[in-house]
Amino acid sequence: MSPPPAASAHGDDGSFPRGDEFADWCGRTFLRPDGGNAEALVDLVRSALREALSHQGSGPVYPKAGQEEDLSLMGERGLPEGSVDAELVLGQLRGWLAGAVKVHHHMFAKNVVPPPSFVHLAAWCAVSLFMPNGVTGEDAAHTLSAEPASARTLARLAGYDRHRAGGLFTFGGTATNLYAINVGLAKAQPGHSEEGVEPGVAVVGSWPAHYSQKSACAWLGIGTRNYIAAASLPDQTTDLESMEAACREVMARGHRLACIIGAGGTTSNMAVDDFAGIAVMRDRLAAEYELDYTPHVHADTVIGWAYFCFLDYDLQRNPLGFTPPVVAKLTRLVERLRTVRHADSFGTDFHKTGFSPYTSSMIVMRDGRDFSRLRRDAGVMAPLFHDKDAYNPGTFTLETSRSAATMVATWLTLQALGKHGMRQLLGHALETAEALRGHIGALAGQDAKVINDLSYGPDVFVRCYPPNDPAAQSENFDDTDSVRRVNRYTSDLFAWLSHQDLPDGEQIAVSRTSAAFYTSSGEPVVALRVYSLNPYFSASHARELVVRLLEGKRRFDATLSDPGVYEGAR
């Protein structure tokens, strides 16, 4: 595929066009004031979809063959002098998509990535035509109302007082943690935004927590060394005794504890902490150490938030007919998620379990007035905000550019799916995860085993073993040498599978976790991770995925000239 030639919208020398030529070109490129040329956009969307889909192949990964060299040349040519015809430009899509995963494919079961809903995509495109910036009501006007509407809905789902709560859309789960910690900083050290962060200010989290929590500490100037990770239990929930000890360590040194972050659905195993217990512990320590502030408690529920839809679902009557193992998981999950109402804030990633495209996230505060702690000097922002009566979240958001189109599209998607739709989609993911577990148990023998029986969610962690390895019978996770040996084999297998050029009919797309859980000595346990949020992924597809995985493993084993390369293998 060669770069497309330049069209003649401008002169060959790039000179400005004359007569009606410029107007005609604008009519093919931008929406007219009366919207009368919208069909041109619709046609281009059709062309883009046709180009992308007609070359997508039948496997879970977009074909790469013949695309790499062409892509490397495109940037070398620089910006063309003349405009390039839109249809020709869209012809490049197949090259840019080469090697990308296809989240809508039934053999895609990689990470927490859902297929985005048509409602979100359609609404985002329509509203984006008007370019509403979600930092000021003066320009975004009523589109910005989708933000408080979404916040009230999520607050109500979680058990907050929706009239008191508040929320903000932001750029990802990292940002939800960033906002929560910054609010905690404002509580612990009110002048930190002007004076800088005091030495020793700390955040206490959990060992299996997402690394974005440490990233937030780094960006806020707290420092990653002042992020203290409490120990976790085998199901990846936080050991509250260890969390209390970490909090005491901070306070005993006379340092300020800005934020306590609990697990609200970890990226592995969907572990959810007891936030009622965390809040009670926080209040007790604040009184004991006579703090002049109250440390902020945040629930990192960017994945788990979606299961709020089950808080009022009748699990005993079970009208959707979920199987007993799924009902048991939901029962445990609901019991823990009910405690999120005791946290001061929680985060959501709609692009994870909300069936929306990247990026759509929200931080929800139990007391919306907490956002005022982040308000900046109005004099600095005077050029931006002229209407004092408008809702102007840009006076306290990190961002000075936020798409209100994302807000409207997310709000419409929540309505379109509703609780019933969310329950069906999430329940389906749990059901197919159980099917995967069953097929691995029935087909894998000593080649692989599921190792996360305590999972609350759809994660299936598959531990793979070298041929005739003694650990395959019954792995002893207290044996560090054995754990490291199987870690190495599983990692090598994943790397080999990821680089095989297989026919579409043999491909799978799964991921690898560097720590499905940690052993009692703190050793990470590596495993393949199978996770599907695809509504088209069925129990029969689960079986086919297992068959393909095992066939790939056997081919990898055949490449080992010396199986004893994995020390301890027989």
Coordinates of C-alpha atoms in Angstrom, one line a residue:
M1 CA 0.0 0.0 0.0
S2 CA 1.6 3.2 -1.2
P3 CA 0.9 6.7 0.3
P4 CA -2.0 8.2 -1.7
P5 CA -1.3 11.0 -4.2
A6 CA -2.3 14.6 -3.6
A7 CA -5.7 15.7 -4.8
S8 CA -6.2 19.1 -6.5
A9 CA -8.2 20.9 -3.7
H10 CA -5.2 23.3 -3.7
G11 CA -2.8 24.2 -6.5
D12 CA 0.0 21.9 -7.2
D13 CA 2.3 24.4 -5.5
G14 CA 0.0 24.6 -2.5
S15 CA -1.3 28.0 -3.6
F16 CA -4.7 29.2 -2.2
P17 CA -7.6 28.0 -4.4
R18 CA -9.8 30.5 -6.2
G19 CA -13.5 30.9 -7.0
D20 CA -15.8 28.2 -5.6
E21 CA -13.0 25.6 -5.3
F22 CA -12.4 26.5 -1.6
A23 CA -16.1 26.4 -0.7
D24 CA -16.5 23.0 -2.4
W25 CA -13.5 21.7 -0.5
C26 CA -14.8 23.0 2.8
G27 CA -18.2 21.3 2.0
R28 CA -16.4 18.0 1.7
T29 CA -14.4 18.6 4.9
F30 CA -16.5 20.4 7.5
L31 CA -20.1 20.5 8.5
R32 CA -21.9 23.5 7.0
P33 CA -23.7 26.0 9.2
D34 CA -27.1 24.5 8.2
G35 CA -25.9 20.9 8.6
G36 CA -27.0 20.3 5.1
N37 CA -23.9 18.3 4.0
A38 CA -24.0 15.8 6.9
E39 CA -24.4 13.0 4.5
A40 CA -20.8 13.6 3.4
L41 CA -19.7 12.7 6.9
V42 CA -22.0 9.6 6.9
D43 CA -20.5 8.5 3.6
L44 CA -17.0 8.9 5.0
V45 CA -17.9 6.9 8.1
R46 CA -19.2 4.2 5.8
S47 CA -16.0 4.3 3.8
A48 CA -13.9 4.1 6.9
L49 CA -15.8 1.2 8.3
R50 CA -15.8 -0.6 4.9
E51 CA -12.0 -0.1 4.6
A52 CA -11.3 -1.3 8.2
L53 CA -13.7 -4.2 8.2
S54 CA -13.0 -5.5 4.7
H55 CA -9.4 -6.2 5.7
Q56 CA -9.8 -7.3 9.3
G57 CA -9.5 -11.0 8.5
S58 CA -11.2 -13.7 10.5
G59 CA -8.9 -14.0 13.5
P60 CA -8.7 -12.0 16.8
V61 CA -5.8 -9.9 15.6
Y62 CA -5.9 -7.5 12.6
P63 CA -3.6 -8.9 9.9
K64 CA -0.1 -7.5 9.7
A65 CA 1.1 -9.0 6.4
G66 CA 2.4 -6.4 4.0
Q67 CA 1.7 -3.4 6.1
E68 CA 4.8 -2.7 8.2
E69 CA 7.1 -1.3 5.5
D70 CA 4.5 1.0 4.0
L71 CA 3.8 2.5 7.5
S72 CA 7.5 3.2 8.0
L73 CA 7.6 5.3 4.8
M74 CA 4.6 7.5 5.5
G75 CA 6.2 9.7 8.1
E76 CA 9.3 10.1 5.9
R77 CA 7.4 11.9 3.2
G78 CA 6.4 14.8 5.4
L79 CA 3.2 16.9 5.1
P80 CA 2.0 17.0 1.5
E81 CA 1.8 20.4 -0.2
G82 CA -1.7 19.8 -1.5
S83 CA -4.7 18.3 0.2
V84 CA -5.2 14.6 -0.1
D85 CA -8.6 13.2 -1.1
A86 CA -10.4 11.9 2.0
E87 CA -11.2 8.5 0.5
L88 CA -7.6 8.0 -0.3
V89 CA -6.5 9.0 3.2
L90 CA -9.0 6.5 4.7
G91 CA -7.4 3.8 2.5
Q92 CA -4.5 3.9 5.0
L93 CA -6.6 2.5 7.8
R94 CA -5.8 -1.1 7.1
G95 CA -2.1 -0.2 7.6
W96 CA -2.6 1.6 10.8
L97 CA -4.7 -1.2 12.3
A98 CA -2.2 -3.9 11.4
G99 CA -1.5 -6.0 14.5
A100 CA -4.2 -4.4 16.6
V101 CA -6.5 -6.6 18.7
K102 CA -10.1 -7.0 17.7
V103 CA -12.2 -6.7 20.8
H104 CA -15.4 -7.8 19.0
H105 CA -13.9 -11.2 18.0
H106 CA -15.0 -14.3 19.9
M107 CA -11.4 -15.5 20.4
F108 CA -10.4 -12.2 22.0
A109 CA -10.1 -12.7 25.7
K110 CA -7.4 -10.3 26.7
N111 CA -7.4 -7.8 29.6
V112 CA -10.5 -5.8 30.7
V113 CA -11.4 -4.4 27.3
P114 CA -15.1 -4.5 26.2
P115 CA -16.5 -3.9 22.7
P116 CA -17.9 -0.3 22.7
S117 CA -21.6 0.1 22.2
F118 CA -23.1 1.6 19.1
V119 CA -25.0 4.2 21.2
H120 CA -21.8 5.6 22.6
L121 CA -20.0 5.7 19.3
A122 CA -23.0 7.4 17.5
A123 CA -23.6 9.9 20.2
W124 CA -19.9 10.8 20.5
C125 CA -19.7 11.5 16.8
A126 CA -22.8 13.6 16.7
V127 CA -22.0 15.8 19.7
S128 CA -18.3 16.1 18.8
L129 CA -19.4 18.0 15.6
F130 CA -20.3 20.9 18.0
M131 CA -17.0 20.8 19.9
P132 CA -18.4 21.4 23.5
N133 CA -15.6 21.8 26.0
G134 CA -16.7 20.3 29.3
V135 CA -14.8 22.8 31.5
T136 CA -17.3 25.7 31.2
G137 CA -21.1 25.8 31.0
E138 CA -20.8 29.1 29.0
D139 CA -19.7 27.1 25.9
A140 CA -20.7 23.5 26.6
A141 CA -24.2 24.6 28.0
H142 CA -26.6 21.8 28.5
T143 CA -24.2 19.1 27.2
L144 CA -22.4 19.6 30.5
S145 CA -25.5 18.6 32.4
A146 CA -24.6 15.0 31.5
E147 CA -21.8 15.1 34.1
P148 CA -24.0 15.8 37.2
A149 CA -26.6 13.4 35.8
S150 CA -24.1 10.6 35.5
A151 CA -22.6 11.4 38.9
R152 CA -26.0 11.4 40.6
T153 CA -26.9 8.0 39.0
L154 CA -23.6 6.4 40.0
A155 CA -23.9 7.9 43.5
R156 CA -27.3 6.4 43.9
L157 CA -26.1 3.0 42.6
A158 CA -23.3 3.0 45.2
G159 CA -25.6 4.1 48.1
Y160 CA -24.5 7.7 48.4
D161 CA -26.9 10.6 48.9
R162 CA -27.3 11.6 45.3
H163 CA -28.2 15.2 46.3
R164 CA -25.0 15.6 48.3
A165 CA -22.6 13.7 46.1
G166 CA -20.7 15.1 43.1
G167 CA -18.6 13.7 40.2
L168 CA -16.3 14.6 37.4
F169 CA -15.4 13.0 34.1
T170 CA -11.7 12.6 33.6
F171 CA -9.1 10.8 31.5
G172 CA -8.8 7.4 33.0
G173 CA -8.4 5.3 36.2
T174 CA -5.1 6.9 36.9
A175 CA -6.8 10.3 37.0
T176 CA -9.5 9.1 39.4
N177 CA -6.8 8.1 41.8
L178 CA -5.0 11.4 41.2
Y179 CA -8.1 13.4 42.1
A180 CA -8.8 11.3 45.2
I181 CA -5.3 11.6 46.5
N182 CA -5.2 15.3 45.8
V183 CA -8.5 15.9 47.7
G184 CA -6.9 13.9 50.6
L185 CA -3.8 16.1 50.3
A186 CA -6.1 19.2 50.6
K187 CA -7.6 17.8 53.7
A188 CA -4.3 16.8 55.3
Q189 CA -2.3 19.9 54.2
P190 CA -4.7 22.6 53.0
G191 CA -2.0 24.8 51.7
H192 CA -0.1 22.2 49.7
S193 CA -1.0 23.6 46.3
E194 CA 0.8 26.9 47.1
E195 CA 3.4 25.8 49.6
G196 CA 4.3 22.3 48.2
V197 CA 3.9 18.9 49.8
E198 CA 5.4 18.4 53.2
P199 CA 8.1 15.8 53.6
G200 CA 6.6 12.5 54.8
V201 CA 3.1 12.9 53.5
A202 CA 1.9 9.4 52.7
V203 CA -0.7 7.3 51.0
V204 CA -1.6 3.8 52.2
G205 CA -2.8 1.3 49.6
S206 CA -2.7 -2.4 48.9
W207 CA 0.0 -4.7 47.5
P208 CA -2.0 -5.9 44.5
A209 CA -3.3 -2.4 43.7
H210 CA -2.9 -1.0 40.2
Y211 CA 0.4 0.8 39.6
S212 CA -1.5 4.0 38.8
Q213 CA -1.8 4.6 42.5
K214 CA 2.0 5.0 42.8
S215 CA 2.0 7.0 39.6
A216 CA -0.5 9.4 41.1
C217 CA 1.8 9.8 44.1
A218 CA 4.7 10.5 41.8
W219 CA 2.8 13.2 39.8
L220 CA 1.5 14.9 42.9
G221 CA 5.0 15.2 44.5
I222 CA 4.3 12.8 47.3
G223 CA 6.8 10.3 45.9
T224 CA 6.4 6.6 45.3
R225 CA 8.5 5.8 48.4
N226 CA 5.7 7.4 50.5
Y227 CA 3.1 5.0 49.0
I228 CA 2.9 2.3 51.6
A229 CA 1.4 -1.0 50.4
A230 CA -0.4 -3.2 52.9
A231 CA -0.3 -7.0 52.6
S232 CA -3.0 -8.8 50.8
L233 CA -4.9 -12.0 51.5
P234 CA -5.0 -15.0 49.2
D235 CA -8.1 -13.7 47.4
Q236 CA -6.2 -10.3 46.9
T237 CA -8.4 -8.3 49.3
T238 CA -6.4 -6.2 51.7
D239 CA -5.2 -7.5 55.0
L240 CA -6.8 -4.8 57.2
E241 CA -4.5 -5.5 60.1
S242 CA -1.5 -4.8 57.8
M243 CA -3.3 -1.7 56.5
E244 CA -3.8 -0.4 60.1
A245 CA -0.2 -1.1 60.9
A246 CA 0.9 0.9 57.8
C247 CA -1.4 3.8 58.9
R248 CA 0.0 3.7 62.4
E249 CA 3.5 3.8 61.0
V250 CA 2.8 7.1 59.2
M251 CA 1.0 8.7 62.2
A252 CA 3.6 7.5 64.7
R253 CA 6.3 9.4 62.8
G254 CA 4.1 12.6 63.0
H255 CA 3.6 12.6 59.3
R256 CA 0.3 13.3 57.5
L257 CA -1.8 10.5 56.0
A258 CA -3.5 12.0 52.9
C259 CA -5.4 9.0 51.6
I260 CA -6.2 5.4 52.3
I261 CA -7.1 3.5 49.1
G262 CA -8.9 0.2 49.2
A263 CA -9.4 -2.4 46.5
G264 CA -12.8 -2.0 44.8
G265 CA -12.4 -4.7 42.2
T266 CA -8.7 -5.4 41.3
T267 CA -7.6 -5.9 37.7
S268 CA -7.0 -9.5 38.8
N269 CA -9.6 -11.6 40.7
M270 CA -12.0 -8.6 41.1
A271 CA -11.1 -8.4 44.8
V272 CA -13.2 -5.9 46.9
D273 CA -12.3 -4.7 50.3
D274 CA -14.5 -4.1 53.4
F275 CA -14.8 -0.3 53.2
A276 CA -16.9 -0.2 56.4
G277 CA -14.0 -1.7 58.2
I278 CA -11.5 0.7 56.6
A279 CA -13.6 3.7 57.5
V280 CA -14.0 2.5 61.2
M281 CA -10.3 1.9 61.4
R282 CA -9.6 5.4 59.9
D283 CA -11.9 7.1 62.4
R284 CA -10.5 5.3 65.3
L285 CA -6.9 6.1 64.4
A286 CA -7.8 9.8 63.7
A287 CA -9.2 10.0 67.3
E288 CA -6.4 8.1 68.9
Y289 CA -3.7 10.3 67.3
E290 CA -5.8 13.5 67.7
L291 CA -5.5 14.5 64.0
D292 CA -6.8 17.9 63.0
Y293 CA -8.0 16.4 59.7
T294 CA -9.7 13.2 58.5
P295 CA -7.7 11.0 56.1
H296 CA -9.6 10.5 52.8
V297 CA -10.8 7.0 52.0
H298 CA -11.0 6.1 48.3
A299 CA -12.4 3.0 46.7
D300 CA -10.6 2.1 43.5
T301 CA -13.6 0.7 41.8
V302 CA -12.8 1.5 38.2
I303 CA -13.7 -2.1 37.3
G304 CA -16.0 -3.1 40.2
W305 CA -18.3 -0.1 39.9
A306 CA -20.4 -1.8 37.2
Y307 CA -21.5 -4.5 39.6
F308 CA -23.3 -1.9 41.6
C309 CA -26.1 -2.8 39.2
F310 CA -26.5 -6.1 41.2
L311 CA -26.9 -4.4 44.6
D312 CA -30.7 -4.5 44.2
Y313 CA -30.9 -7.7 42.1
D314 CA -32.8 -10.5 43.8
L315 CA -30.1 -13.2 43.9
Q316 CA -32.4 -15.7 45.6
R317 CA -35.1 -15.5 43.0
N318 CA -32.5 -15.0 40.3
P319 CA -34.8 -13.9 37.4
L320 CA -32.0 -14.0 34.8
G321 CA -31.3 -17.6 35.7
F322 CA -27.6 -17.5 36.4
T323 CA -25.9 -20.8 37.4
P324 CA -25.2 -21.5 41.1
P325 CA -21.4 -20.8 40.8
V326 CA -22.1 -17.4 39.3
V327 CA -24.8 -16.6 41.9
A328 CA -22.2 -17.5 44.6
K329 CA -19.7 -15.1 43.1
L330 CA -22.2 -12.3 42.8
T331 CA -23.4 -12.9 46.4
R332 CA -19.8 -12.4 47.7
L333 CA -19.2 -9.4 45.4
V334 CA -22.5 -7.7 46.3
E335 CA -21.8 -8.2 50.0
R336 CA -18.5 -6.3 49.7
L337 CA -19.7 -3.7 47.2
R338 CA -22.4 -2.6 49.6
T339 CA -19.6 -1.2 51.9
V340 CA -18.3 1.2 49.2
R341 CA -20.9 3.7 50.5
H342 CA -18.6 4.2 53.5
A343 CA -15.7 5.4 51.3
D344 CA -15.3 9.1 50.7
S345 CA -15.0 8.6 46.9
F346 CA -14.9 6.0 44.2
G347 CA -13.7 5.8 40.6
T348 CA -15.2 4.3 37.5
D349 CA -13.8 3.4 34.1
F350 CA -16.6 3.2 31.6
H351 CA -14.1 2.0 29.0
K352 CA -13.5 -1.1 31.2
T353 CA -16.8 -2.5 32.3
G354 CA -19.1 0.1 30.9
F355 CA -18.9 -1.0 27.2
S356 CA -17.6 2.4 26.1
P357 CA -14.5 3.4 24.1
Y358 CA -11.4 5.0 25.5
T359 CA -11.4 7.2 27.5
S360 CA -14.3 7.7 29.7
S361 CA -13.8 7.7 33.5
M362 CA -15.4 9.4 36.5
I363 CA -14.4 10.2 40.1
V364 CA -17.5 10.4 42.4
M365 CA -17.3 12.1 45.8
R366 CA -19.7 11.3 48.6
D367 CA -19.6 15.0 49.4
G368 CA -19.4 17.0 46.2
R369 CA -18.1 20.0 48.2
D370 CA -14.8 18.2 48.4
F371 CA -14.1 19.3 44.8
S372 CA -14.0 22.9 46.1
R373 CA -10.8 22.0 47.9
L374 CA -9.2 21.9 44.5
R375 CA -10.4 25.3 43.4
R376 CA -7.7 27.5 41.9
D377 CA -7.2 31.3 42.0
A378 CA -9.9 32.8 39.9
G379 CA -7.7 35.6 38.8
V380 CA -5.4 33.2 37.0
M381 CA -8.3 31.8 35.0
A382 CA -10.3 35.0 34.3
P383 CA -9.7 34.7 30.5
L384 CA -11.5 31.4 30.5
F385 CA -14.6 31.8 32.6
H386 CA -16.8 34.9 32.0
D387 CA -20.2 33.6 33.0
K388 CA -20.1 33.4 36.8
D389 CA -23.6 31.8 36.9
A390 CA -22.6 28.9 34.7
Y391 CA -21.5 25.5 36.0
N392 CA -17.7 25.9 35.5
P393 CA -15.9 22.7 36.6
G394 CA -12.7 23.9 34.9
T395 CA -12.2 26.1 38.0
F396 CA -11.1 23.0 39.9
T397 CA -10.4 20.2 37.3
L398 CA -6.9 19.2 36.3
E399 CA -7.9 19.5 32.7
T400 CA -8.6 22.7 30.8
S401 CA -9.9 20.6 27.8
R402 CA -12.5 17.9 28.4
S403 CA -14.9 16.5 25.8
A404 CA -18.5 17.0 26.8
A405 CA -19.3 14.6 23.9
T406 CA -17.8 11.8 26.1
M407 CA -20.1 12.9 28.9
V408 CA -23.2 12.9 26.8
A409 CA -22.3 9.6 25.1
T410 CA -21.5 7.9 28.4
W411 CA -24.8 9.1 29.9
L412 CA -26.8 7.9 26.9
T413 CA -25.0 4.6 27.0
L414 CA -25.8 4.1 30.7
Q415 CA -29.5 4.7 29.9
A416 CA -29.5 2.5 26.8
L417 CA -28.0 -0.4 28.7
G418 CA -29.8 0.1 32.0
K419 CA -29.3 -2.1 35.0
H420 CA -30.9 -5.0 33.1
G421 CA -28.5 -4.8 30.2
M422 CA -25.5 -4.4 32.5
R423 CA -26.6 -7.4 34.5
Q424 CA -26.9 -9.5 31.4
L425 CA -23.5 -8.5 30.0
L426 CA -21.6 -8.9 33.3
G427 CA -23.5 -12.1 34.1
H428 CA -22.6 -13.5 30.7
A429 CA -18.9 -12.8 31.3
L430 CA -19.1 -14.7 34.6
E431 CA -20.9 -17.6 33.0
T432 CA -18.3 -18.0 30.2
A433 CA -15.5 -17.7 32.7
E434 CA -17.0 -20.7 34.5
A435 CA -17.2 -22.5 31.2
L436 CA -13.5 -21.8 30.6
R437 CA -12.7 -23.2 34.0
G438 CA -14.6 -26.4 33.3
H439 CA -13.0 -26.9 29.9
I440 CA -9.5 -26.4 31.3
G441 CA -10.2 -28.9 34.0
A442 CA -11.5 -31.4 31.5
L443 CA -9.0 -31.0 28.7
A444 CA -5.7 -29.7 30.1
G445 CA -4.6 -32.6 32.2
Q446 CA -1.0 -31.9 33.5
D447 CA -0.4 -29.2 30.9
A448 CA -2.3 -26.4 32.7
K449 CA -4.5 -25.6 35.7
V450 CA -6.7 -22.8 36.8
I451 CA -5.1 -21.2 39.9
N452 CA -7.6 -18.5 41.0
D453 CA -10.5 -20.4 42.6
L454 CA -11.1 -17.4 44.9
S455 CA -11.8 -14.9 42.0
Y456 CA -14.8 -12.6 42.4
G457 CA -15.0 -11.9 38.7
P458 CA -14.5 -13.2 35.1
D459 CA -10.7 -13.5 35.4
V460 CA -9.4 -17.0 34.7
F461 CA -5.7 -17.4 35.5
V462 CA -4.1 -20.4 33.7
R463 CA -0.8 -21.8 35.1
C464 CA 1.1 -23.8 32.5
Y465 CA 3.7 -26.4 33.3
P466 CA 6.8 -27.9 31.5
P467 CA 6.4 -31.4 30.2
N468 CA 6.3 -34.0 33.1
D469 CA 7.0 -31.3 35.6
P470 CA 6.3 -32.4 39.2
A471 CA 4.5 -29.1 40.1
A472 CA 1.7 -30.0 37.7
Q473 CA 0.5 -32.7 40.1
S474 CA 0.0 -30.3 43.0
E475 CA 2.0 -27.1 42.9
N476 CA 3.5 -26.0 46.2
F477 CA 3.5 -22.2 46.2
D478 CA 5.7 -22.1 49.3
D479 CA 8.5 -23.7 47.1
T480 CA 10.1 -20.5 45.7
D481 CA 12.4 -22.4 43.3
S482 CA 9.4 -24.3 41.9
V483 CA 7.3 -21.1 41.6
R484 CA 10.1 -19.3 39.7
R485 CA 10.7 -22.3 37.4
V486 CA 7.1 -22.4 36.3
N487 CA 7.0 -18.6 36.1
R488 CA 9.8 -18.8 33.6
Y489 CA 8.1 -21.5 31.5
T490 CA 4.7 -19.8 31.5
S491 CA 6.3 -16.5 30.5
D492 CA 8.4 -18.1 27.7
L493 CA 5.3 -19.9 26.4
F494 CA 3.3 -16.7 26.3
A495 CA 6.1 -14.9 24.4
W496 CA 6.3 -17.8 21.9
L497 CA 2.6 -17.8 21.4
S498 CA 2.5 -14.1 20.9
H499 CA 5.0 -14.2 18.0
Q500 CA 3.6 -17.0 16.0
D501 CA 2.2 -16.2 12.6
L502 CA -0.8 -18.5 12.7
P503 CA -3.7 -18.9 10.3
D504 CA -6.8 -17.1 11.5
G505 CA -8.5 -20.3 12.5
E506 CA -5.8 -21.1 15.0
Q507 CA -5.3 -17.7 16.6
I508 CA -6.3 -16.7 20.2
A509 CA -5.7 -13.4 22.0
V510 CA -5.0 -13.8 25.7
S511 CA -2.8 -11.9 28.0
R512 CA -0.2 -12.7 30.7
T513 CA -0.2 -11.5 34.3
S514 CA 3.1 -11.1 36.1
A515 CA 1.3 -11.6 39.5
A516 CA -2.0 -13.6 39.6
F517 CA -1.3 -13.5 43.3
Y518 CA 1.6 -13.4 45.7
T519 CA 2.9 -16.3 47.7
S520 CA 3.3 -16.2 51.5
S521 CA 6.9 -15.1 50.9
G522 CA 5.9 -12.3 48.5
E523 CA 6.8 -14.2 45.3
P524 CA 4.6 -13.2 42.3
V525 CA 2.9 -16.1 40.5
V526 CA 2.9 -15.7 36.7
A527 CA -0.1 -17.0 34.7
L528 CA -1.9 -16.6 31.4
R529 CA -4.9 -14.5 31.8
V530 CA -8.2 -15.1 30.0
Y531 CA -10.8 -12.5 30.4
S532 CA -13.7 -11.9 28.0
L533 CA -16.3 -9.1 28.1
N534 CA -17.5 -10.0 24.6
P535 CA -21.2 -10.8 24.5
Y536 CA -20.5 -13.0 21.5
F537 CA -18.0 -15.2 23.4
S538 CA -20.0 -18.4 24.2
A539 CA -19.3 -21.6 26.2
S540 CA -18.5 -23.4 22.9
H541 CA -16.0 -20.6 22.1
A542 CA -14.5 -21.1 25.5
R543 CA -13.9 -24.7 24.7
E544 CA -12.4 -23.8 21.3
L545 CA -10.1 -21.3 22.9
V546 CA -8.8 -24.0 25.4
V547 CA -8.2 -26.4 22.5
R548 CA -6.2 -23.8 20.6
L549 CA -4.2 -22.9 23.7
L550 CA -3.3 -26.5 24.4
E551 CA -2.3 -27.1 20.8
G552 CA -0.1 -24.1 20.9
K553 CA 1.5 -25.3 24.1
R554 CA 2.3 -28.7 22.6
R555 CA 3.9 -27.1 19.6
F556 CA 6.0 -24.9 21.9
D557 CA 7.0 -28.0 23.9
A558 CA 8.2 -29.6 20.7
T559 CA 10.6 -26.7 20.1
L560 CA 12.4 -27.4 23.3
S561 CA 15.6 -29.3 22.4
D562 CA 16.2 -29.9 26.0
P563 CA 13.0 -29.9 28.2
G564 CA 15.4 -29.9 31.2
V565 CA 16.2 -26.3 30.4
Y566 CA 13.6 -25.6 33.0
E567 CA 15.4 -26.7 36.1
G568 CA 13.5 -29.5 37.9
A569 CA 11.6 -30.7 34.8
R570 CA 11.8 -34.4 34.2

